[in-house]
Coordinates of C-alpha atoms and ligand atoms in Angstrom, one line a residue:
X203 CA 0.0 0.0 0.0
X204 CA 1.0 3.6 -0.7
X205 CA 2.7 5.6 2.3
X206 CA 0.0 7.6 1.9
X207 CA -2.1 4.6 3.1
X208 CA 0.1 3.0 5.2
X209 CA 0.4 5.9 7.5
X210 CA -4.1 6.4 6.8
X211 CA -4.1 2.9 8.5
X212 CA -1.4 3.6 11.7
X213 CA -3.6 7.1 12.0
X214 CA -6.8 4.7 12.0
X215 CA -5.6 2.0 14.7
X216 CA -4.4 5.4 17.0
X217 CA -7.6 7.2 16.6
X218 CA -9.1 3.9 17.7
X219 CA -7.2 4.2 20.6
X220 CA -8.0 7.9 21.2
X221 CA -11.5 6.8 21.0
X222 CA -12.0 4.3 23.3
X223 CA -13.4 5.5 26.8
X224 CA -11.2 2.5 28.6
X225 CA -7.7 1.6 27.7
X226 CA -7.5 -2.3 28.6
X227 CA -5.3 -5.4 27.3
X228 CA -7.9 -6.1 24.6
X229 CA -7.7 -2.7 23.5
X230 CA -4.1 -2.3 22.9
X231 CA -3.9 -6.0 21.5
X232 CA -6.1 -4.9 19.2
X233 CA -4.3 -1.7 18.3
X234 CA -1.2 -3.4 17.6
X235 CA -3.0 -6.1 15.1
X236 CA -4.1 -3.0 13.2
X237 CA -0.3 -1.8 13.6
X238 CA 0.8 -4.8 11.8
X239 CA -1.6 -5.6 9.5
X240 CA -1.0 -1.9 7.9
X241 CA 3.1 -2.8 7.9
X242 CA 2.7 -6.2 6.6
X243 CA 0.3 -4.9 4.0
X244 CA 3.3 -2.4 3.0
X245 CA 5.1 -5.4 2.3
X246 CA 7.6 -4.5 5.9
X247 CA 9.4 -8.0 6.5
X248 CA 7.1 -10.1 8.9
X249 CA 10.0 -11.1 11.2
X250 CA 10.6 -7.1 11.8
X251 CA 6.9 -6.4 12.4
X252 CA 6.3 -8.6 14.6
X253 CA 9.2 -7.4 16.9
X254 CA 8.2 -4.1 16.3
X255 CA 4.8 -4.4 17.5
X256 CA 5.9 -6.8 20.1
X257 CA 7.8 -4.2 21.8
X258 CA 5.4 -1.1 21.4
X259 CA 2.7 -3.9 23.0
X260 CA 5.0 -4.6 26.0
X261 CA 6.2 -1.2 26.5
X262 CA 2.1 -0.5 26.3
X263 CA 0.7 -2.6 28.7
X264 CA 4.2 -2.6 31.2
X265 CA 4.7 1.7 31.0
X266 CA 3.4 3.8 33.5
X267 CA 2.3 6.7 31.9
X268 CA 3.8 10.1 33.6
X269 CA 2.0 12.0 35.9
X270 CA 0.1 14.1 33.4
X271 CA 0.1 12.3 30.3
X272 CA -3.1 10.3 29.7
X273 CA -2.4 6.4 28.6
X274 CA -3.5 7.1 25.6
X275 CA -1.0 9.9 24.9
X276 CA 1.6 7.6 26.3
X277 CA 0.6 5.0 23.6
X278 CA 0.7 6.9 21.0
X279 CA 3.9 8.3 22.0
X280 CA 5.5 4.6 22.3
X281 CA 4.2 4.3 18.6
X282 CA 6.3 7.2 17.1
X283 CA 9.3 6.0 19.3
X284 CA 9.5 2.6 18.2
X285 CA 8.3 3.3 14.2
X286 CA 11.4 6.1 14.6
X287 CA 13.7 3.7 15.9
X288 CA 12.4 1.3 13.6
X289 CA 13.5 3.6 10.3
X290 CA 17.1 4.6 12.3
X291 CA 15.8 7.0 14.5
X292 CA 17.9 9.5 13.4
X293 CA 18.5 12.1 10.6
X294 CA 22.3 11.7 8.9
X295 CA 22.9 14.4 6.3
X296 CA 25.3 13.7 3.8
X297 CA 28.2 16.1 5.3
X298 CA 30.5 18.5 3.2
X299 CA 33.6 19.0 4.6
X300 CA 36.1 19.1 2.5
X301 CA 36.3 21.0 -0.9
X302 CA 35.9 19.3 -3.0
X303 CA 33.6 16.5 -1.3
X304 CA 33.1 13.7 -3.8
X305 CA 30.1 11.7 -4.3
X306 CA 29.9 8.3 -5.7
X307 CA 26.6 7.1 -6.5
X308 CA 25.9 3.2 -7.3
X309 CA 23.0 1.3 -8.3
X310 CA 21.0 -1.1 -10.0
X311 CA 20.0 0.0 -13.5
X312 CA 16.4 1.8 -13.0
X313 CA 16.6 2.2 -9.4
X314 CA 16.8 6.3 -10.1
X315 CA 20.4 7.0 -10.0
X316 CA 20.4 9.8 -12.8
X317 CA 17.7 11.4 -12.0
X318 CA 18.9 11.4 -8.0
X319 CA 22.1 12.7 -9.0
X320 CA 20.2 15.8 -10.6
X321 CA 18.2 16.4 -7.9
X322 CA 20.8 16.2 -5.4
X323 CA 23.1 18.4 -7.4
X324 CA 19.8 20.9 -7.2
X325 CA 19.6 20.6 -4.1
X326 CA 23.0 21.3 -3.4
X327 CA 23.6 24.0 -5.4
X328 CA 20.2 25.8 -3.5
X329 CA 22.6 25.3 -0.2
X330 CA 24.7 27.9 -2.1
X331 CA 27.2 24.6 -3.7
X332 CA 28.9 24.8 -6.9
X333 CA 28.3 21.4 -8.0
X334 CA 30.0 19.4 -10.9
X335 CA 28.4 16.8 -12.4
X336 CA 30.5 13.7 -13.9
X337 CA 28.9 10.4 -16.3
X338 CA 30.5 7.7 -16.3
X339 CA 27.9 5.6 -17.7
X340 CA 29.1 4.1 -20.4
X341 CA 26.6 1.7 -21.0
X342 CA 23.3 3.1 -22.0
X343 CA 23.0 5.1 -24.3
X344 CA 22.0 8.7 -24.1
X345 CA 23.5 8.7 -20.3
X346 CA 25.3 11.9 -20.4
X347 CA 22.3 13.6 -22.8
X348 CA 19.9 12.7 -19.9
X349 CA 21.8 13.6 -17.2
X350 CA 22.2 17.2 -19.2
X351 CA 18.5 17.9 -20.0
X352 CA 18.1 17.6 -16.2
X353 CA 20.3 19.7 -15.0
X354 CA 21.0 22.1 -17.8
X355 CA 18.0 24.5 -16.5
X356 CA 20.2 25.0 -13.3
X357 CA 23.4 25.9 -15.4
X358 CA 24.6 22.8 -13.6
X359 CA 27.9 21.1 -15.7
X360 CA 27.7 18.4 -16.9
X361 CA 31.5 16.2 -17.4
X362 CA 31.2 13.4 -19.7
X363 CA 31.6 11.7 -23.3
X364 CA 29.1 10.0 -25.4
X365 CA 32.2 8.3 -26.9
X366 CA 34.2 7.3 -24.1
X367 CA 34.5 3.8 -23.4
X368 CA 36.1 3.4 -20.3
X369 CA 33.9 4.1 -17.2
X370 CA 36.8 4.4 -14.8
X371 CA 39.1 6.7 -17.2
X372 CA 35.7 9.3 -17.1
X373 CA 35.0 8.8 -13.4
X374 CA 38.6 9.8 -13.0
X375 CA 38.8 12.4 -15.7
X376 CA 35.6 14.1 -14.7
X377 CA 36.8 14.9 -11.4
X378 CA 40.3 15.9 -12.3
X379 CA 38.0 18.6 -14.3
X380 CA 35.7 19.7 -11.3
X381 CA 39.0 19.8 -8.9
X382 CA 40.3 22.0 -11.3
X383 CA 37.4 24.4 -11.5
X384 CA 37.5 24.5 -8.1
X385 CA 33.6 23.3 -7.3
X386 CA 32.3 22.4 -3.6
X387 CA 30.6 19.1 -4.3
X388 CA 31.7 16.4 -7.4
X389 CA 28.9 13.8 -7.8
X390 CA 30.0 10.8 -10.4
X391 CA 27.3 8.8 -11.7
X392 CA 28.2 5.5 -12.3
X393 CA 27.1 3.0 -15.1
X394 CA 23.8 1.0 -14.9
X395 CA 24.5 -2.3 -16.5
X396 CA 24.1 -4.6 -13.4
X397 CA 20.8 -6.4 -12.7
X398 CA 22.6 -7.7 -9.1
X399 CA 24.4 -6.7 -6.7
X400 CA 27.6 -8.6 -7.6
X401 CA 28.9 -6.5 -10.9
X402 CA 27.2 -4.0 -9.1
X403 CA 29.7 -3.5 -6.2
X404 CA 32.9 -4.6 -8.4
X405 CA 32.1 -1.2 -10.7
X406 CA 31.7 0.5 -7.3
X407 CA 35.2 -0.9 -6.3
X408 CA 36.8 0.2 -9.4
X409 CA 35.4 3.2 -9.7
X410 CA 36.2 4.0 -5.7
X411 CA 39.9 3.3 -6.1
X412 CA 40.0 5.5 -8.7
X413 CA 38.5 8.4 -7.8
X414 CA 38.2 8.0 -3.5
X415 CA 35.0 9.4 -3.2
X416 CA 34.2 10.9 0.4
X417 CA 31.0 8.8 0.2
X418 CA 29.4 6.3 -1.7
X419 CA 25.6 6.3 -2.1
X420 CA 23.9 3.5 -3.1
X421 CA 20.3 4.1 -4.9
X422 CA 17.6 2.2 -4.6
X423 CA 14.6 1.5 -6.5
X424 CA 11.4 1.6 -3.5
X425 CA 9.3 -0.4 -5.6
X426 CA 11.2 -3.2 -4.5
X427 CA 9.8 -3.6 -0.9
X428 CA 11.9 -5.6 1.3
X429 CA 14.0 -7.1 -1.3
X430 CA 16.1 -3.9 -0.7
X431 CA 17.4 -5.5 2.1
X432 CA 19.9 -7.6 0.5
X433 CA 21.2 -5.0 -1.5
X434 CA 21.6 -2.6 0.6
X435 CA 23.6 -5.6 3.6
X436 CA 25.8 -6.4 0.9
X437 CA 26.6 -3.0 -0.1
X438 CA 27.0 -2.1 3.4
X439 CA 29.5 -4.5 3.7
X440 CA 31.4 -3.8 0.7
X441 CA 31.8 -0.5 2.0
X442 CA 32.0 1.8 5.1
X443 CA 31.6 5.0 3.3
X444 CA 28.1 4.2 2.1
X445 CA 24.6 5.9 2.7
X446 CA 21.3 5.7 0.8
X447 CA 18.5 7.1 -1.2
X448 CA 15.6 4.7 -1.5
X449 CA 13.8 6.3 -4.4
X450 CA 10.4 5.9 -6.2
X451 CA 8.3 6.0 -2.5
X452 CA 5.4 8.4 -4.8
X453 CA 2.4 5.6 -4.8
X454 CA 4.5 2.9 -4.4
X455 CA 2.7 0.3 -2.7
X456 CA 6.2 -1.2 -0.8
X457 CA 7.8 2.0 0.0
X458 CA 7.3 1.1 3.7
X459 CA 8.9 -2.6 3.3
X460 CA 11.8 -0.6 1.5
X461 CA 12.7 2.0 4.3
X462 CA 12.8 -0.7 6.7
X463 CA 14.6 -3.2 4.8
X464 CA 17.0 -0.5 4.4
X465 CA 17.2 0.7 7.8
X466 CA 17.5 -3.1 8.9
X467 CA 21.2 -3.5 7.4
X468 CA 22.1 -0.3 9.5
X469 CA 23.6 2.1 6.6
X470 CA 21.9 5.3 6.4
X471 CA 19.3 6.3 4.0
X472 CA 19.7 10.0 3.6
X473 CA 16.9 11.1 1.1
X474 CA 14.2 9.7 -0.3
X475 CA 12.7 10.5 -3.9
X476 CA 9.3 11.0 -3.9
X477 CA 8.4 11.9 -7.7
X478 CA 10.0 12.4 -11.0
X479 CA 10.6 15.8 -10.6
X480 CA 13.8 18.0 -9.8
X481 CA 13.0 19.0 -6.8
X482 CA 11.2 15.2 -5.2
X483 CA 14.1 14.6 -3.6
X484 CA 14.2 15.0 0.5
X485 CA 16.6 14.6 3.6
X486 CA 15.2 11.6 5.5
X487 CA 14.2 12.2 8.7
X488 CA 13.1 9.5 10.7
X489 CA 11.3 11.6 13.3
X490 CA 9.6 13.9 10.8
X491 CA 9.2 11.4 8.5
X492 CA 7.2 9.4 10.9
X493 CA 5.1 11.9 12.1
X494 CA 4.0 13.0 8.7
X495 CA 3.4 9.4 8.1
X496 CA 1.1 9.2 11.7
X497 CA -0.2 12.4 10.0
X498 CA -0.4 13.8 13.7
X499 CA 0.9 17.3 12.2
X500 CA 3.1 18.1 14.9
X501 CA 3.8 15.0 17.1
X502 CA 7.3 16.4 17.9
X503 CA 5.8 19.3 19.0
X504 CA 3.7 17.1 21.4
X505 CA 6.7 15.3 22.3
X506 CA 7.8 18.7 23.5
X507 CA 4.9 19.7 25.5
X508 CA 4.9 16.2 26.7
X509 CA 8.3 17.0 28.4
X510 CA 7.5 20.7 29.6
X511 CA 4.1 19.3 31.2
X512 CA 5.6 16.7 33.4
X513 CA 8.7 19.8 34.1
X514 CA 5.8 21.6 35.8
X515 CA 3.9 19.5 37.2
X516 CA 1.6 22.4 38.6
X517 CA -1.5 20.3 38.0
X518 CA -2.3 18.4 41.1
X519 CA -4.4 15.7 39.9
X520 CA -6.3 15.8 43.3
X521 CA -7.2 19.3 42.3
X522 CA -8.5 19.0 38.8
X523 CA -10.7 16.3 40.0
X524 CA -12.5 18.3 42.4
X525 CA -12.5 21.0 39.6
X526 CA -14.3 18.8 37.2
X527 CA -16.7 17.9 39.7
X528 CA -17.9 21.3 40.3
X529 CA -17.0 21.1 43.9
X530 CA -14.3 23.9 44.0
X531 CA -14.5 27.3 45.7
X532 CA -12.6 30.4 45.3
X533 CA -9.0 29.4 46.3
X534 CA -9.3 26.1 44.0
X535 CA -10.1 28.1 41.2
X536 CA -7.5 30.3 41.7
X537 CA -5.0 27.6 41.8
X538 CA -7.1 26.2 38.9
X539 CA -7.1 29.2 36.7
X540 CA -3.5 30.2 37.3
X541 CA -2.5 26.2 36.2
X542 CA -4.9 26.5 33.4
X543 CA -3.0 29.9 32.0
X544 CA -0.3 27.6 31.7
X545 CA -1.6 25.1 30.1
X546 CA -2.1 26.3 26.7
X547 CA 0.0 23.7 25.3
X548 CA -1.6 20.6 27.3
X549 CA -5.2 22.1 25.7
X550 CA -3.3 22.2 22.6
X551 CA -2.2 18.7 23.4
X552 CA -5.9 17.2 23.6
X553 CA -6.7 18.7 20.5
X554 CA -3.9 17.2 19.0
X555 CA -5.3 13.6 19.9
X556 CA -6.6 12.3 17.0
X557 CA -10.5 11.4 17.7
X558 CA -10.9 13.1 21.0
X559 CA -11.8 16.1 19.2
X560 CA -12.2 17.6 22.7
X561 CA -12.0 21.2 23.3
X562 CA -11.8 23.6 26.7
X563 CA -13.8 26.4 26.1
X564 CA -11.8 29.6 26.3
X565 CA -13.8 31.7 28.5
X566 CA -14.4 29.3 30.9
X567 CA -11.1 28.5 31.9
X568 CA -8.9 30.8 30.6
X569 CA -8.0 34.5 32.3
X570 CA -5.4 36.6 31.2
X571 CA -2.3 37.3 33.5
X572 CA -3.6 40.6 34.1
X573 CA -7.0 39.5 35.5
X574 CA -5.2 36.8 37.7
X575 CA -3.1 39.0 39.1
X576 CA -6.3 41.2 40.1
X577 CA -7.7 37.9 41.2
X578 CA -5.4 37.5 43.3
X579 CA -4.8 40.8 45.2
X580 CA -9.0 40.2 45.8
X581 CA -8.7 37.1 47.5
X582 CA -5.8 38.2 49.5
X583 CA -8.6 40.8 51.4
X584 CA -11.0 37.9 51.4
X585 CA -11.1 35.8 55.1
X586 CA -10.7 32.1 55.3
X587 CA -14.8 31.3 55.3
X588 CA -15.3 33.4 52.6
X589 CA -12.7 31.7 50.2
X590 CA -13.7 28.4 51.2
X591 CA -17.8 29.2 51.2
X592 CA -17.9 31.9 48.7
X593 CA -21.5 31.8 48.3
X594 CA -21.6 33.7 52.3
X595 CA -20.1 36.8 49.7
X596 CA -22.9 39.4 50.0
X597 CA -22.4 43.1 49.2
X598 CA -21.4 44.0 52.5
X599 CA -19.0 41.9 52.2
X600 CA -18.3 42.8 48.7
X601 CA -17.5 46.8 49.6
X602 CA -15.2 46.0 51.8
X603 CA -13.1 43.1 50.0
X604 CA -13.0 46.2 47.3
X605 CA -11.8 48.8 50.2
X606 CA -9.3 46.3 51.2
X607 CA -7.7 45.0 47.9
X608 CA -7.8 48.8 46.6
X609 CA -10.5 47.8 43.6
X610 CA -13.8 48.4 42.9
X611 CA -17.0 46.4 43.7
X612 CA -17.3 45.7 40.2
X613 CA -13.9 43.9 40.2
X614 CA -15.0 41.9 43.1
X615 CA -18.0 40.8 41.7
X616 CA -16.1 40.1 38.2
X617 CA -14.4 37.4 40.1
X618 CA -17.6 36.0 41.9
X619 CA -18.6 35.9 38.4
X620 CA -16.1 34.2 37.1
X621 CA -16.6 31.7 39.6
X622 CA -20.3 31.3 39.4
X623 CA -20.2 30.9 35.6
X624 CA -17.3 28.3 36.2
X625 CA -19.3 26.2 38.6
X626 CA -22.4 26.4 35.9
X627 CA -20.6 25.0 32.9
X628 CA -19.0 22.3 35.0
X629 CA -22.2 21.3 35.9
X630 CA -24.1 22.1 32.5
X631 CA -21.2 19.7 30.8
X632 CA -22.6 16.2 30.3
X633 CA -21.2 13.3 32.1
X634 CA -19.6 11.4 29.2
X635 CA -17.5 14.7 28.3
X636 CA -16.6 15.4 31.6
X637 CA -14.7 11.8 32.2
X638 CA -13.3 12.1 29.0
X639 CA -11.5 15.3 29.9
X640 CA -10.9 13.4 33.2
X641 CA -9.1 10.8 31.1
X642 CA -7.6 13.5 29.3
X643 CA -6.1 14.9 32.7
X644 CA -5.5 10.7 33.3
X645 CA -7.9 10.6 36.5
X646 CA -9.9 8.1 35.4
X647 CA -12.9 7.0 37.6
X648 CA -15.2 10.3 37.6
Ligands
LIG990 N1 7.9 8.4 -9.6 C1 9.2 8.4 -9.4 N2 10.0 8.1 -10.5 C2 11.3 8.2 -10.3 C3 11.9 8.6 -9.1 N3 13.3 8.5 -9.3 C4 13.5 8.1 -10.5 N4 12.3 7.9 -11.2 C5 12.1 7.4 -12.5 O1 12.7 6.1 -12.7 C6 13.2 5.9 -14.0 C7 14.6 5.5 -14.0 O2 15.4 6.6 -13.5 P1 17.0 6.8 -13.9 O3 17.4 8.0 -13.1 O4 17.2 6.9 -15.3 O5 17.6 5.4 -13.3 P2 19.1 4.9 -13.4 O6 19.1 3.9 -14.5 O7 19.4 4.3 -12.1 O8 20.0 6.1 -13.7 C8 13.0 7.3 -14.7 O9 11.8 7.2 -15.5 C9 12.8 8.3 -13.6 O10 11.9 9.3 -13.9 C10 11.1 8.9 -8.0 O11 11.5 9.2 -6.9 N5 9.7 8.8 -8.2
LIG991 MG1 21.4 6.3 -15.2

């Protein structure tokens, strides 16, 4: 199935998830079946689903969520963790260092090699890189003509000759050329005759003595599913200066099977073509590459949040509980409101859950600093009994709480307000809402 689909059918199984009112066994069990069945179906390797899922189902039902994060969040979090780790967790650029840097790219005849080397030398020379090209493909005809009409828009050179026999001899000659110029980055494409991987990584050999590239990048045709996993082990092997670009992942129905085929052998994929186009090409990213797939927009910015909440910790759960229930009086909602002014990014956080589709409304819990503040110099006039029984507030009372805080009656009764309106949408919100927020906060049991 197409990326596009595979990461529809992860999204699915965690908006199940985000659904459910109960997070149990059967639940996640279930959850992870989806999980695989949506790999498998994007032809990932069996063996590395299944210990995949197995460890984002034990890390599932065996974590203890932190205080603050619902299960559910928890869950979801596991899920990007282990599908990062699963692709290599994390990003490796191909690094230019030296001037010039020379690239070496190798690969099975189709798999996208020319047309990668064009991109890359685009996106290169956006960077601000002078970039020479070199062809030393010999072997089918019209190489160096191709290689040309793609880049020629770009006023990106092009070293090569239809004529030439002698791969090596160009490969060689070509960057002798570039050196001379004095370009930043020398990418040689190779020749294409191979169907497997064995006259595939002699040329390499020969070619890498040669010209000692700085890297070797091995391209590989997506389509291909998991069979990329041999490839890319024995061109691993062959040499320690390799990285990849698994190509072709635009509605290919194995793109997944191929990234983690890839990422099985260890060597680094470092972009990914994702059209025909000169500019389809991207730096792989685990991390964002996951959370696209999860299409959870910003899940690293959750991550984030995630880490900030459980840094502050200013949310007693105790607290929010007796909140919810509407049995709160002046000083809880105090502490409340205060907490909640914080807590734009854990509102921002439920929204983010796919399927819970729950949000606070603004008004009801949210004061600016400024009206806290005032709040707060109110209460500070306000005795014990009136802060815990705020209803005994009458205007008597009220003059005076204004005399002694230095505001106005209207300012005192603003707050009362803001109290009284509080209690009433607690208690206008239905039941099922209400523990679902609860679950959000990860009380359970209202
Ligand atoms: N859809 C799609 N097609 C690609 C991609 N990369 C390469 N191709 C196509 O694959 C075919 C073979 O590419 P080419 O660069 O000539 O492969 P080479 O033989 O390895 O040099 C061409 O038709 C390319 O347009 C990609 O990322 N997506
Ligand atoms: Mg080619």
């Amino acid at each position: 199935m197409a990326l596009e689909n595979l990461g529809k059918a992860l999204n699915n199984a965690l908006r199940k998830l985000a659904r459910s009112n109960t997070v149990d066994e059967a639940l996640i069990r279930e959850v992870v079946r989806d999980i695989q069945r949506a790999l498998i179906q994007s032809d990932v390797n069996v063996r590395l689903v299944l210990q995949l899922t197995k460890k984002i189902e034990k890390r599932a039902l065996e974590e203890k969520p932190p205080a603050g994060v619902s299960r559910k969040e928890h869950i979801i979090k596991i899920v990007y963790e282990e599908l990062t780790n699963f692709l290599g967790r994390e990003a490796k650029p191909i690094e230019i260092r030296e001037k010039p840097t020379v690239l070496l790219a190798v690969g099975i005849q189709g798999s996208g090699k020319t047309t990668s080397i064009a991109k890359l030398a685009r996106y290169f020379q956006k960077k601000g890189y002078k970039v020479g090209l070199v062809c030393s493909d010999t072997w089918r005809p019209g190489a160096y003509q191709q290689l040309k009409q793609l880049v020629e828009p770009f006023g990106i050179e092009v070293f090569g000759d239809p004529e030439e026999k002698d791969a090596v001899k160009l490969a060689r000659e070509g960057v002798e050329h570039f050196r001379k110029k004095g370009v930043d980055i020398i990418i040689v494409d190779s020749a294409g005759r191979h169907k497997e991987e064995k006259s595939l990584l002699e040329e390499m050999r020969q070619i890498s003595s040669s010209i000692r590239p700085h890297e070797v990048i091995l391209v590989v045709d997506g389509t291909i599913g998991q069979q990329a996993y041999n490839q890319a082990l024995a061109f691993k092997e062959a040499t320690p200066l390799g990285s990849i670009i698994v190509t072709k992942l635009d509605g290919s129905a194995k793109g997944g099977g191929a990234l983690s085929a890839v990422a099985a052998t260890g060597a680094p994929i470092k972009f990914i073509g994702t059209g025909e186009k000169i500019d389809d090409l991207e730096p792989f990213d685990p991390k964002r590459f996951v959370s696209r797939l999860l299409g959870m927009g910003d899940i690293e910015g959750l991550l984030e949040k995630f880490e900030e909440l459980s840094k502050e910790r200013e949310i007693r759960e105790e607290d929010v509980e007796k909140f919810l229930r509407g049995k709160f009086n002046l000083k809880d909602m105090y502490a409340q409101l205060e907490a909640m002014s914080k807590m734009g990014p854990l509102k921002q956080i439920l929204q983010m859950i796919p399927g819970l589709g729950y949000s606070l409304p603004d008004d009801a819990v949210r004061v600016s600093e400024e009206r806290l503040k005032k709040f707060r110099i109110i209460m500070d006039s306000m005795t014990e009994e009136e802060l815990e029984h705020p209803d005994i507030i009458n205007y008597s009372r009220i003059k005076r709480i204004a005399r002694g805080s230095g505001t106005s009656t209207r300012d005192v009764k603003e707050l009362l307000n803001q109290y009284n309106q509080m209690k009433k949408f607690f208690k206008s919100m239905d039941k099922r809402k209400l523990s679902k927020l609860a679950r959000g906060f990860n009380l359970g049991g209202i």
